[in-house]
PDB file of C-alpha atoms in Angstrom:
ATOM      1  CA  UNK A   1       0.000   0.000   0.000  1.00 70.00           C
ATOM      2  CA  UNK A   2       1.403   3.370  -1.016  1.00 88.00           C
ATOM      3  CA  UNK A   3       2.310   5.502   2.039  1.00 92.00           C
ATOM      4  CA  UNK A   4       1.638   9.180   2.605  1.00 95.00           C
ATOM      5  CA  UNK A   5       4.941  11.081   2.646  1.00 97.00           C
ATOM      6  CA  UNK A   6       6.002  14.679   3.018  1.00 97.00           C
ATOM      7  CA  UNK A   7       9.260  16.444   3.566  1.00 96.00           C
ATOM      8  CA  UNK A   8      10.193  20.014   4.293  1.00 96.00           C
ATOM      9  CA  UNK A   9      13.536  21.745   4.737  1.00 97.00           C
ATOM     10  CA  UNK A  10      13.647  24.189   7.628  1.00 96.00           C
ATOM     11  CA  UNK A  11      16.199  26.880   8.351  1.00 94.00           C
ATOM     12  CA  UNK A  12      16.575  26.092  12.018  1.00 91.00           C
ATOM     13  CA  UNK A  13      18.434  23.922  14.462  1.00 88.00           C
ATOM     14  CA  UNK A  14      17.912  20.256  15.182  1.00 88.00           C
ATOM     15  CA  UNK A  15      17.349  20.895  18.880  1.00 88.00           C
ATOM     16  CA  UNK A  16      14.630  23.467  18.309  1.00 87.00           C
ATOM     17  CA  UNK A  17      12.485  21.146  16.145  1.00 91.00           C
ATOM     18  CA  UNK A  18      13.191  18.093  18.304  1.00 92.00           C
ATOM     19  CA  UNK A  19      12.010  20.063  21.342  1.00 89.00           C
ATOM     20  CA  UNK A  20       8.689  20.672  19.579  1.00 90.00           C
ATOM     21  CA  UNK A  21       8.259  17.046  18.526  1.00 93.00           C
ATOM     22  CA  UNK A  22       9.417  15.374  21.736  1.00 93.00           C
ATOM     23  CA  UNK A  23       7.508  17.484  24.299  1.00 93.00           C
ATOM     24  CA  UNK A  24       3.931  16.189  24.052  1.00 95.00           C
ATOM     25  CA  UNK A  25       2.705  18.745  26.599  1.00 93.00           C
ATOM     26  CA  UNK A  26       3.272  21.437  23.944  1.00 92.00           C
ATOM     27  CA  UNK A  27       1.135  19.704  21.298  1.00 95.00           C
ATOM     28  CA  UNK A  28      -2.185  21.414  22.172  1.00 95.00           C
ATOM     29  CA  UNK A  29      -0.564  24.760  21.433  1.00 92.00           C
ATOM     30  CA  UNK A  30       1.007  24.051  18.071  1.00 93.00           C
ATOM     31  CA  UNK A  31       0.406  20.540  16.636  1.00 96.00           C
ATOM     32  CA  UNK A  32      -2.531  20.609  14.168  1.00 96.00           C
ATOM     33  CA  UNK A  33      -2.590  16.855  13.459  1.00 96.00           C
ATOM     34  CA  UNK A  34      -2.285  15.485  17.018  1.00 97.00           C
ATOM     35  CA  UNK A  35      -3.506  18.274  19.315  1.00 96.00           C
ATOM     36  CA  UNK A  36      -3.493  16.027  22.388  1.00 97.00           C
ATOM     37  CA  UNK A  37      -1.323  13.133  23.529  1.00 97.00           C
ATOM     38  CA  UNK A  38      -1.912  11.319  26.804  1.00 96.00           C
ATOM     39  CA  UNK A  39       0.483   8.766  28.198  1.00 95.00           C
ATOM     40  CA  UNK A  40       3.893   8.479  29.782  1.00 93.00           C
ATOM     41  CA  UNK A  41       5.878   9.760  26.805  1.00 93.00           C
ATOM     42  CA  UNK A  42       8.116   6.686  26.952  1.00 93.00           C
ATOM     43  CA  UNK A  43       8.880   4.547  23.915  1.00 94.00           C
ATOM     44  CA  UNK A  44       7.119   1.190  24.032  1.00 94.00           C
ATOM     45  CA  UNK A  45       4.224   2.502  26.148  1.00 96.00           C
ATOM     46  CA  UNK A  46       0.576   2.848  25.120  1.00 96.00           C
ATOM     47  CA  UNK A  47      -0.723   6.364  24.549  1.00 97.00           C
ATOM     48  CA  UNK A  48      -3.873   8.004  23.291  1.00 97.00           C
ATOM     49  CA  UNK A  49      -3.640  10.426  20.381  1.00 96.00           C
ATOM     50  CA  UNK A  50      -6.391  12.831  19.540  1.00 96.00           C
ATOM     51  CA  UNK A  51      -6.215  12.879  15.736  1.00 95.00           C
ATOM     52  CA  UNK A  52      -7.543  15.961  13.971  1.00 96.00           C
ATOM     53  CA  UNK A  53      -7.615  15.496  10.215  1.00 95.00           C
ATOM     54  CA  UNK A  54      -8.985  18.407   8.151  1.00 96.00           C
ATOM     55  CA  UNK A  55     -12.670  17.939   7.350  1.00 94.00           C
ATOM     56  CA  UNK A  56     -13.132  15.180   9.955  1.00 94.00           C
ATOM     57  CA  UNK A  57     -14.176  15.566  13.592  1.00 95.00           C
ATOM     58  CA  UNK A  58     -11.272  14.850  15.982  1.00 96.00           C
ATOM     59  CA  UNK A  59     -11.154  11.226  17.140  1.00 94.00           C
ATOM     60  CA  UNK A  60      -9.038   9.319  19.686  1.00 96.00           C
ATOM     61  CA  UNK A  61      -6.683   6.522  18.641  1.00 95.00           C
ATOM     62  CA  UNK A  62      -4.889   4.098  20.979  1.00 95.00           C
ATOM     63  CA  UNK A  63      -1.265   3.924  19.871  1.00 96.00           C
ATOM     64  CA  UNK A  64       2.108   2.641  20.936  1.00 96.00           C
ATOM     65  CA  UNK A  65       4.983   5.064  20.872  1.00 96.00           C
ATOM     66  CA  UNK A  66       7.247   2.787  18.853  1.00 95.00           C
ATOM     67  CA  UNK A  67      10.275   5.090  18.800  1.00 92.00           C
ATOM     68  CA  UNK A  68      11.313   8.258  20.556  1.00 94.00           C
ATOM     69  CA  UNK A  69      14.997   8.763  19.977  1.00 91.00           C
ATOM     70  CA  UNK A  70      16.878  11.892  19.037  1.00 84.00           C
ATOM     71  CA  UNK A  71      15.498  12.766  15.626  1.00 91.00           C
ATOM     72  CA  UNK A  72      12.914   9.983  15.243  1.00 95.00           C
ATOM     73  CA  UNK A  73       9.363   9.707  16.529  1.00 95.00           C
ATOM     74  CA  UNK A  74       7.039   6.881  15.496  1.00 96.00           C
ATOM     75  CA  UNK A  75       3.478   5.865  16.462  1.00 96.00           C
ATOM     76  CA  UNK A  76       1.817   2.503  15.724  1.00 96.00           C
ATOM     77  CA  UNK A  77      -1.772   1.373  16.115  1.00 95.00           C
ATOM     78  CA  UNK A  78      -3.840  -1.675  15.191  1.00 90.00           C
ATOM     79  CA  UNK A  79      -7.566  -2.201  14.799  1.00 84.00           C
ATOM     80  CA  UNK A  80      -8.939  -5.731  15.215  1.00 75.00           C
ATOM     81  CA  UNK A  81      -5.356  -7.007  15.053  1.00 70.00           C
ATOM     82  CA  UNK A  82      -2.594  -6.378  12.546  1.00 71.00           C
ATOM     83  CA  UNK A  83      -4.051  -8.579   9.772  1.00 85.00           C
ATOM     84  CA  UNK A  84      -7.107  -6.308   9.568  1.00 89.00           C
ATOM     85  CA  UNK A  85      -5.684  -2.811  10.013  1.00 91.00           C
ATOM     86  CA  UNK A  86      -2.420  -1.363  11.223  1.00 93.00           C
ATOM     87  CA  UNK A  87      -1.341   2.261  11.010  1.00 93.00           C
ATOM     88  CA  UNK A  88       2.060   3.852  11.461  1.00 95.00           C
ATOM     89  CA  UNK A  89       3.030   7.497  11.563  1.00 96.00           C
ATOM     90  CA  UNK A  90       6.602   8.666  11.849  1.00 97.00           C
ATOM     91  CA  UNK A  91       8.510  11.898  11.806  1.00 96.00           C
ATOM     92  CA  UNK A  92      12.264  11.893  11.235  1.00 97.00           C
ATOM     93  CA  UNK A  93      14.836  14.689  11.226  1.00 96.00           C
ATOM     94  CA  UNK A  94      17.865  14.761   8.914  1.00 96.00           C
ATOM     95  CA  UNK A  95      20.583  17.401   9.126  1.00 94.00           C
ATOM     96  CA  UNK A  96      21.058  19.065   5.722  1.00 95.00           C
ATOM     97  CA  UNK A  97      23.690  21.617   6.735  1.00 94.00           C
ATOM     98  CA  UNK A  98      24.494  23.672   9.821  1.00 90.00           C
ATOM     99  CA  UNK A  99      21.304  25.580  10.619  1.00 88.00           C
ATOM    100  CA  UNK A 100      19.211  23.594   8.139  1.00 94.00           C
ATOM    101  CA  UNK A 101      17.365  20.317   8.508  1.00 94.00           C
ATOM    102  CA  UNK A 102      14.869  18.163   6.663  1.00 96.00           C
ATOM    103  CA  UNK A 103      11.707  16.881   8.383  1.00 97.00           C
ATOM    104  CA  UNK A 104      10.283  13.713   6.825  1.00 97.00           C
ATOM    105  CA  UNK A 105       6.778  12.505   7.660  1.00 97.00           C
ATOM    106  CA  UNK A 106       5.556   9.033   6.766  1.00 97.00           C
ATOM    107  CA  UNK A 107       2.097   7.553   7.363  1.00 96.00           C
ATOM    108  CA  UNK A 108       0.938   4.162   6.162  1.00 94.00           C
ATOM    109  CA  UNK A 109      -1.951   1.720   6.536  1.00 92.00           C
ATOM    110  CA  UNK A 110      -1.473  -2.072   6.344  1.00 92.00           C
ATOM    111  CA  UNK A 111      -3.877  -5.000   6.414  1.00 92.00           C
ATOM    112  CA  UNK A 112      -7.105  -6.125   4.782  1.00 91.00           C
ATOM    113  CA  UNK A 113      -8.901  -2.830   5.548  1.00 91.00           C
ATOM    114  CA  UNK A 114      -5.951  -0.640   4.487  1.00 91.00           C
ATOM    115  CA  UNK A 115      -7.252   0.208   0.977  1.00 91.00           C
ATOM    116  CA  UNK A 116     -10.566   1.382   2.437  1.00 89.00           C
ATOM    117  CA  UNK A 117      -8.888   3.554   5.085  1.00 87.00           C
ATOM    118  CA  UNK A 118      -6.373   4.956   2.625  1.00 87.00           C
ATOM    119  CA  UNK A 119      -9.215   5.907   0.283  1.00 89.00           C
ATOM    120  CA  UNK A 120     -11.358   7.380   3.080  1.00 90.00           C
ATOM    121  CA  UNK A 121      -8.562   9.402   4.694  1.00 90.00           C
ATOM    122  CA  UNK A 122      -6.418  10.228   1.663  1.00 93.00           C
ATOM    123  CA  UNK A 123      -7.243  13.908   1.183  1.00 94.00           C
ATOM    124  CA  UNK A 124      -7.497  14.640   4.913  1.00 95.00           C
ATOM    125  CA  UNK A 125      -4.216  12.888   5.688  1.00 94.00           C
ATOM    126  CA  UNK A 126      -2.357  14.784   2.963  1.00 96.00           C
ATOM    127  CA  UNK A 127      -3.830  18.112   4.123  1.00 97.00           C
ATOM    128  CA  UNK A 128      -3.112  17.317   7.776  1.00 96.00           C
ATOM    129  CA  UNK A 129       0.508  16.463   7.058  1.00 96.00           C
ATOM    130  CA  UNK A 130       0.868  19.678   5.044  1.00 97.00           C
ATOM    131  CA  UNK A 131      -0.570  21.631   7.993  1.00 97.00           C
ATOM    132  CA  UNK A 132       1.952  19.949  10.278  1.00 96.00           C
ATOM    133  CA  UNK A 133       4.770  21.062   7.961  1.00 96.00           C
ATOM    134  CA  UNK A 134       3.497  24.654   8.107  1.00 94.00           C
ATOM    135  CA  UNK A 135       3.279  24.508  11.907  1.00 94.00           C
ATOM    136  CA  UNK A 136       6.814  23.113  12.110  1.00 94.00           C
ATOM    137  CA  UNK A 137       8.001  25.956   9.881  1.00 93.00           C
ATOM    138  CA  UNK A 138       6.166  28.550  11.975  1.00 90.00           C
ATOM    139  CA  UNK A 139       7.346  27.313  15.363  1.00 89.00           C
ATOM    140  CA  UNK A 140      10.596  25.667  14.334  1.00 87.00           C
ATOM    141  CA  UNK A 141      11.968  28.566  12.297  1.00 87.00           C
ATOM    142  CA  UNK A 142      10.327  31.653  13.695  1.00 76.00           C
ATOM    143  CA  UNK A 143       8.275  30.940  16.791  1.00 64.00           C
ATOM    144  CA  UNK A 144       9.636  31.107  20.268  1.00 61.00           C
ATOM    145  CA  UNK A 145       9.388  27.618  21.754  1.00 59.00           C
ATOM    146  CA  UNK A 146       9.786  29.106  25.226  1.00 61.00           C
ATOM    147  CA  UNK A 147       6.585  31.111  24.617  1.00 63.00           C
ATOM    148  CA  UNK A 148       4.707  27.828  24.275  1.00 62.00           C
ATOM    149  CA  UNK A 149       5.653  27.081  27.888  1.00 58.00           C
ATOM    150  CA  UNK A 150       4.415  30.441  29.250  1.00 50.00           C
TER     151      UNK A 150
END
């Protein structure tokens, strides 16, 4: 199944963008795709994401934080077991040059129901990922991350 992918190059530092991605308590203030995350914040633990795709009412999804290491964040979820529907979403940082980095997003459905979900969420997922890129540009390049903690 073809994944959803985006990438954007930001004129900012690695640490600034990683701070945005890794601190889930900041998500309600800046993250348009996942405006709320509840859970421990530890890799391997179960969490609840509030997913807000454009044109669709926000809905909760039970996920596992599969990876949370410097520069890589990945969520995984299954519905009725992996053979029926599995979803992954990841965000990865790559240094392009000093003061410049690439943010890569990847979202994919697997399983018997994957074609239906990909069809149903295609436009909203693409728009949501584009909105996330714009938010990362706004807060990663120009916004004051410390202001999000005020």
